[in-house]
CSV table of C-alpha atoms in Angstrom, one decimal:
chain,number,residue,atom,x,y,z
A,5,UNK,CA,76.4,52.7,126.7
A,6,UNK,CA,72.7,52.5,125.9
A,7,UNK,CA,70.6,55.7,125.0
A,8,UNK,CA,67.4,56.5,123.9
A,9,UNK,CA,66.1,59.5,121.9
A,10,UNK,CA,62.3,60.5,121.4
A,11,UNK,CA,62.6,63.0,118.8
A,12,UNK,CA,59.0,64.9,119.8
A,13,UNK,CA,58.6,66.3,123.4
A,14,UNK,CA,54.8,66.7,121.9
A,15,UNK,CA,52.3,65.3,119.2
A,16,UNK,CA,48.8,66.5,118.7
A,17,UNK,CA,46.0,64.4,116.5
A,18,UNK,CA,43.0,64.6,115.9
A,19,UNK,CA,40.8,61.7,116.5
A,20,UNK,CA,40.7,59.2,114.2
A,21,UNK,CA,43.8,59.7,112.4
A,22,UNK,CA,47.1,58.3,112.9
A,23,UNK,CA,49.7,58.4,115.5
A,24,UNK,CA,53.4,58.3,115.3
A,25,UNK,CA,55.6,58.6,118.1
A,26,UNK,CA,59.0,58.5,117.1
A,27,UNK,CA,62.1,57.0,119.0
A,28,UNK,CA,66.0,56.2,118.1
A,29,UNK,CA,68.3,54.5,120.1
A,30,UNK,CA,71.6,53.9,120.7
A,31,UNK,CA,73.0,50.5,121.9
A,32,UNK,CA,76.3,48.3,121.6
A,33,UNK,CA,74.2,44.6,122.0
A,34,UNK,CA,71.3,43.5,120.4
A,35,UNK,CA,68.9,45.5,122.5
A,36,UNK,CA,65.5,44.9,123.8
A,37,UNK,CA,63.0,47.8,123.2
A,38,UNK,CA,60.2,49.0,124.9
A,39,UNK,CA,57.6,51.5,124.9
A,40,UNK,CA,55.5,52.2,128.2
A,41,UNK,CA,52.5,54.7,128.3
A,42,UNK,CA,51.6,56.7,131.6
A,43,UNK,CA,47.8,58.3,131.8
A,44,UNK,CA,48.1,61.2,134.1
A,45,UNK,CA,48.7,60.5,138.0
A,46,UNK,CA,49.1,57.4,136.7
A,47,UNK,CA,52.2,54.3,136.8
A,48,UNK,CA,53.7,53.4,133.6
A,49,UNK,CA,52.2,50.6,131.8
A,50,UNK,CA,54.1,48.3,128.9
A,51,UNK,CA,52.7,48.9,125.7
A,52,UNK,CA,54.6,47.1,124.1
A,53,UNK,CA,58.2,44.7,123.6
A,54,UNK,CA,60.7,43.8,120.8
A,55,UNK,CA,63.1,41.4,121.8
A,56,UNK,CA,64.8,40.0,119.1
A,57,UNK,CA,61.9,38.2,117.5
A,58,UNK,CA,59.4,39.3,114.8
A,59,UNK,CA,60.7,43.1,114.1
A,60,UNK,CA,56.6,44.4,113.8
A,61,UNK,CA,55.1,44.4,117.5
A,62,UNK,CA,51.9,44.5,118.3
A,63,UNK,CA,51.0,45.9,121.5
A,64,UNK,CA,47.8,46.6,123.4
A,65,UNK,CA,45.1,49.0,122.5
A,66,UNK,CA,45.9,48.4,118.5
A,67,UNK,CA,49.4,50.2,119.1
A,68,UNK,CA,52.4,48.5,117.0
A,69,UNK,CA,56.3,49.1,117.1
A,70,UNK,CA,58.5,47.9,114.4
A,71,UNK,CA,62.5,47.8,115.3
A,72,UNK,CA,64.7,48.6,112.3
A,73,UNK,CA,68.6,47.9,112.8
A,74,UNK,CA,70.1,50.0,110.1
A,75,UNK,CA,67.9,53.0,111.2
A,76,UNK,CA,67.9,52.1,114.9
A,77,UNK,CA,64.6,53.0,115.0
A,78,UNK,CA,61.3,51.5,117.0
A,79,UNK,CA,58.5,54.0,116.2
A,80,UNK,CA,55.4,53.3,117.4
A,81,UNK,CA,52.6,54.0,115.6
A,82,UNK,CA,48.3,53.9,115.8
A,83,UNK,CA,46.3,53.8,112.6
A,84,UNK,CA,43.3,55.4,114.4
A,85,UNK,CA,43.5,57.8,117.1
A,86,UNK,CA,40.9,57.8,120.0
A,87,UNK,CA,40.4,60.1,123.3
A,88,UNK,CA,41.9,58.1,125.9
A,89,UNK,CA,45.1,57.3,123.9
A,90,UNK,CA,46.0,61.2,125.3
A,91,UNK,CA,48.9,60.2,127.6
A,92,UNK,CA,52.2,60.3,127.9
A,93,UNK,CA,54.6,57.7,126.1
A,94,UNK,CA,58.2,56.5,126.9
A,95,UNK,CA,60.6,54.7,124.6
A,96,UNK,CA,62.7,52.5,126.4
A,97,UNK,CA,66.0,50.0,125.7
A,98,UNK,CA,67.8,47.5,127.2
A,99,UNK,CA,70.9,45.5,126.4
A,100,UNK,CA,72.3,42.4,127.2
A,101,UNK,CA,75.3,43.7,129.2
A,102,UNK,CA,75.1,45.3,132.7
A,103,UNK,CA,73.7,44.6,136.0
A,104,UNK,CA,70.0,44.2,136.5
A,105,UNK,CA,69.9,48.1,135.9
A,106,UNK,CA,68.6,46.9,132.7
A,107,UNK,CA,66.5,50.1,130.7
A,108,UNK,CA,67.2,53.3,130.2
A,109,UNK,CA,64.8,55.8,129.5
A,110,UNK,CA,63.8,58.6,126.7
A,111,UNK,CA,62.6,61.7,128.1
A,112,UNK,CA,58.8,61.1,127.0
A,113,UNK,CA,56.3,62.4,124.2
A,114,UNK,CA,53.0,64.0,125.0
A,115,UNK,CA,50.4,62.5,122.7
A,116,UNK,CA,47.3,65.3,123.0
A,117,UNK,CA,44.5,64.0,121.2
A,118,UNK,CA,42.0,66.7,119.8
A,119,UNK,CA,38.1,65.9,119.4
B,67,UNK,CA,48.8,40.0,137.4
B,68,UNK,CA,52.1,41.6,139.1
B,69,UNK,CA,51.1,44.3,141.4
B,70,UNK,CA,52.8,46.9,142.6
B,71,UNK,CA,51.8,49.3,145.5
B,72,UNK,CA,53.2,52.4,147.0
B,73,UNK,CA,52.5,53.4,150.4
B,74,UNK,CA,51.6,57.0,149.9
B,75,UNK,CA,50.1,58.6,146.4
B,76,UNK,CA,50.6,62.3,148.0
B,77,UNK,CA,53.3,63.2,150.2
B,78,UNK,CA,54.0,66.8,151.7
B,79,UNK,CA,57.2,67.2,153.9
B,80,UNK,CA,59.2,69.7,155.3
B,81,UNK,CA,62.3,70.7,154.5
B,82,UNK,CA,65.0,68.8,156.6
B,83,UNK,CA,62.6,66.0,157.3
B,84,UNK,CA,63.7,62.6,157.2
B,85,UNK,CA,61.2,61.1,154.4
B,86,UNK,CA,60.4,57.1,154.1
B,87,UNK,CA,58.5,56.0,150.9
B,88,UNK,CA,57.6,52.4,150.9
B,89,UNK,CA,57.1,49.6,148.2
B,90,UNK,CA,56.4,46.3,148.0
B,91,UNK,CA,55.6,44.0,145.2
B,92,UNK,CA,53.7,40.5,144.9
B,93,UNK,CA,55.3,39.0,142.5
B,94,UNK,CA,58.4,37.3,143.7
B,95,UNK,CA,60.4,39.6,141.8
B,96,UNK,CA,64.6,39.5,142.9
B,97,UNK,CA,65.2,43.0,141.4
B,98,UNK,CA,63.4,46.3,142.4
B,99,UNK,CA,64.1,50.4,141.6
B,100,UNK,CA,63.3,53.3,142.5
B,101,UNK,CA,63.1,56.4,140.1
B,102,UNK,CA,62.3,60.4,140.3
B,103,UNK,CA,60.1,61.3,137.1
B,104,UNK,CA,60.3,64.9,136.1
B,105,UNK,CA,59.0,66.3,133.8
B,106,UNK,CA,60.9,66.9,130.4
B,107,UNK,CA,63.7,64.0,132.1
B,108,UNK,CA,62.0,61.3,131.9
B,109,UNK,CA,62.6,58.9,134.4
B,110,UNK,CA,66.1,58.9,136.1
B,111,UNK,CA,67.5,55.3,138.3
B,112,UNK,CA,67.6,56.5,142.0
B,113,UNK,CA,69.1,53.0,143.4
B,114,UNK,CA,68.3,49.6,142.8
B,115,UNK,CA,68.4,46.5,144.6
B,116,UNK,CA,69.3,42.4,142.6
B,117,UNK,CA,68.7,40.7,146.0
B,118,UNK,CA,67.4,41.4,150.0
B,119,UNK,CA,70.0,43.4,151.5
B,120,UNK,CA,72.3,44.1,148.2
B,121,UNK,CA,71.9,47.6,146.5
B,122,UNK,CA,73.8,49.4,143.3
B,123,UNK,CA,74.0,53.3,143.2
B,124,UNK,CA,71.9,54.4,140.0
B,125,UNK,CA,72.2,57.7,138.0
B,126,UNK,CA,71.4,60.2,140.8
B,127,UNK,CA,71.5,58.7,144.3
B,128,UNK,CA,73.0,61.6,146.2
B,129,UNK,CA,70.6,62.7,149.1
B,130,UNK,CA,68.5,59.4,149.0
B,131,UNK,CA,69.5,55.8,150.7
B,132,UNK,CA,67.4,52.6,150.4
B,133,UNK,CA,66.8,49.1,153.1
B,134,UNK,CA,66.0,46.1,151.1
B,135,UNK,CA,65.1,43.6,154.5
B,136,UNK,CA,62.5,41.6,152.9
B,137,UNK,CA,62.8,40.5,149.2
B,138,UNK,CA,59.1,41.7,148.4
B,139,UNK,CA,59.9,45.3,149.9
B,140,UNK,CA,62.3,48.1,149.0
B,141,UNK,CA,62.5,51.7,150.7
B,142,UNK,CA,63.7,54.9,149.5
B,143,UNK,CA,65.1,57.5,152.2
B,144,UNK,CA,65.2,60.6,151.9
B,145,UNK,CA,67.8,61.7,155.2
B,146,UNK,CA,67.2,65.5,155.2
B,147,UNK,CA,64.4,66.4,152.6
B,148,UNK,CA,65.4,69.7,150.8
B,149,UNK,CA,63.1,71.7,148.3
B,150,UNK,CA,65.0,69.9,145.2
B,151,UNK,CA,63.6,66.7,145.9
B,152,UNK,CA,60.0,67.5,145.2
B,153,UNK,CA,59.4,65.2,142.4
B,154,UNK,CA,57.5,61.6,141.5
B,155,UNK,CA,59.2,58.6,142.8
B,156,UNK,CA,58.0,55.4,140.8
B,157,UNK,CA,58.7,52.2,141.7
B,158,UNK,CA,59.6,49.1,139.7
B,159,UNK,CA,60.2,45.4,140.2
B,160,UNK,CA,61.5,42.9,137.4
B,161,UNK,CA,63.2,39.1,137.5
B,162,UNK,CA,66.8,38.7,137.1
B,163,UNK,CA,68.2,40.4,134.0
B,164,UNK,CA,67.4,38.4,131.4
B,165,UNK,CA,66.3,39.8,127.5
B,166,UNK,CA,62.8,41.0,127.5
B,167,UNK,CA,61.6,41.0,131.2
B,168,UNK,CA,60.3,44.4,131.8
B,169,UNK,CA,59.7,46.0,134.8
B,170,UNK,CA,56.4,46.4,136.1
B,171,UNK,CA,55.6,49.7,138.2
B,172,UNK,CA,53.7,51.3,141.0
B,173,UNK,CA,51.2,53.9,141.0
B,174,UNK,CA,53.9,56.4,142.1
B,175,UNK,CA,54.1,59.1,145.0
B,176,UNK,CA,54.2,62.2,144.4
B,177,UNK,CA,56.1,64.3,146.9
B,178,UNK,CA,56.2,68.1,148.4
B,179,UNK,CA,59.4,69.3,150.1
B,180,UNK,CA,58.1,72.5,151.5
């Protein structure tokens, strides 16, 4: 079984700095990863996708991901914070086995970005 | 671009009401979902359908059903609406399961059970 774990509920930055948004998972394939990013009243959008290719993603909006194996990791990360990054963010895997129920979610960060 | 829309952004219902929230997607997609978003939970699978007509039970489908009669459409029913199923209810298509095809989601609806 597949499982994800977003080890901040919330993250606070000021703007201009860096982000990290930290995720672990747990999966018995080679997984594919993904991290989505939901303004408010808003659906989820991809930020980004590892899937089994280069292990540094880049994603949209100068967000990157990079999967690590022996720390099951796939952080993503910002070098410069700005306004309207202030959202919510979902880690997200998927493995090779199953039915087309294909991700399983974390339970979401809160990125507040302060001025 | 895929687009997906939801037929309602804001919902309010009544408890005991028999709720239909609609979805459709442009796309061509064979697989679409339905999820409840709350907060500190994430998003949990409500049903899911691979095909028109064909559905799999996700994580929490007690108290909701689903009609897939069109491929580009998928439903959610709620039979008797109770309090516990105010939430938002997102909806997603993908292709077939295949590595790397995300899913690409609606706006969501957000729903009162009064």
């Amino acid at each position: 079984a597949q499982s994800v774990t977003q080890l901040d509920s919330h993250v606070s930055v000021s703007e201009g700095t860096p982000v990290l948004l930290r995720c672990n998972y747990s999966s018995s394939y080679s997984p594919s990863l993904f991290w989505y990013v939901q303004h408010p009243n808003k659906g989820l959008q991809l930020l980004l996708k590892y899937t089994s290719a280069a292990t540094l993603v880049k994603g949209i909006n100068g967000f990157e991901a990079e999967f690590k194996k022996s720390e099951t990791s796939f952080h993503l990360t910002k070098p410069s914070a700005h306004m309207s990054d202030a959202a919510e963010y979902f880690c997200v895997v998927s493995d090779l086995t199953g039915s087309a129920r294909q991700l399983t979610f974390g339970s979401g960060t809160q990125l507040t970005v302060l001025p | 671009d895929v687009k997906v829309t939801q037929s309602s952004r804001y919902l309010v219902k009544r408890t005991g009401e028999k709720v239909f929230l609609e979805c459709v997607q442009d796309m061509d997609h064979e697989n679409m979902f339905w999820y409840r978003q709350d907060p500190g939970l994430g998003l949990r699978l409500i049903y899911f359908s691979y095909d028109v007509k064909m559905k799999e039970k996700g994580d929490i489908p007690e108290g909701y059903s689903v009609s897939r009669e069109k491929k580009e459409r998928f439903s959610l029913i709620l039979e008797s609406a109770s309090t516990n199923q105010t939430s938002m209810y997102l909806c997603a298509s993908s292709y077939p399961r295949r590595q790397g095809y995300e899913q690409y989601f609606g706006p969501g609806t957000r729903l009162t059970v009064t």
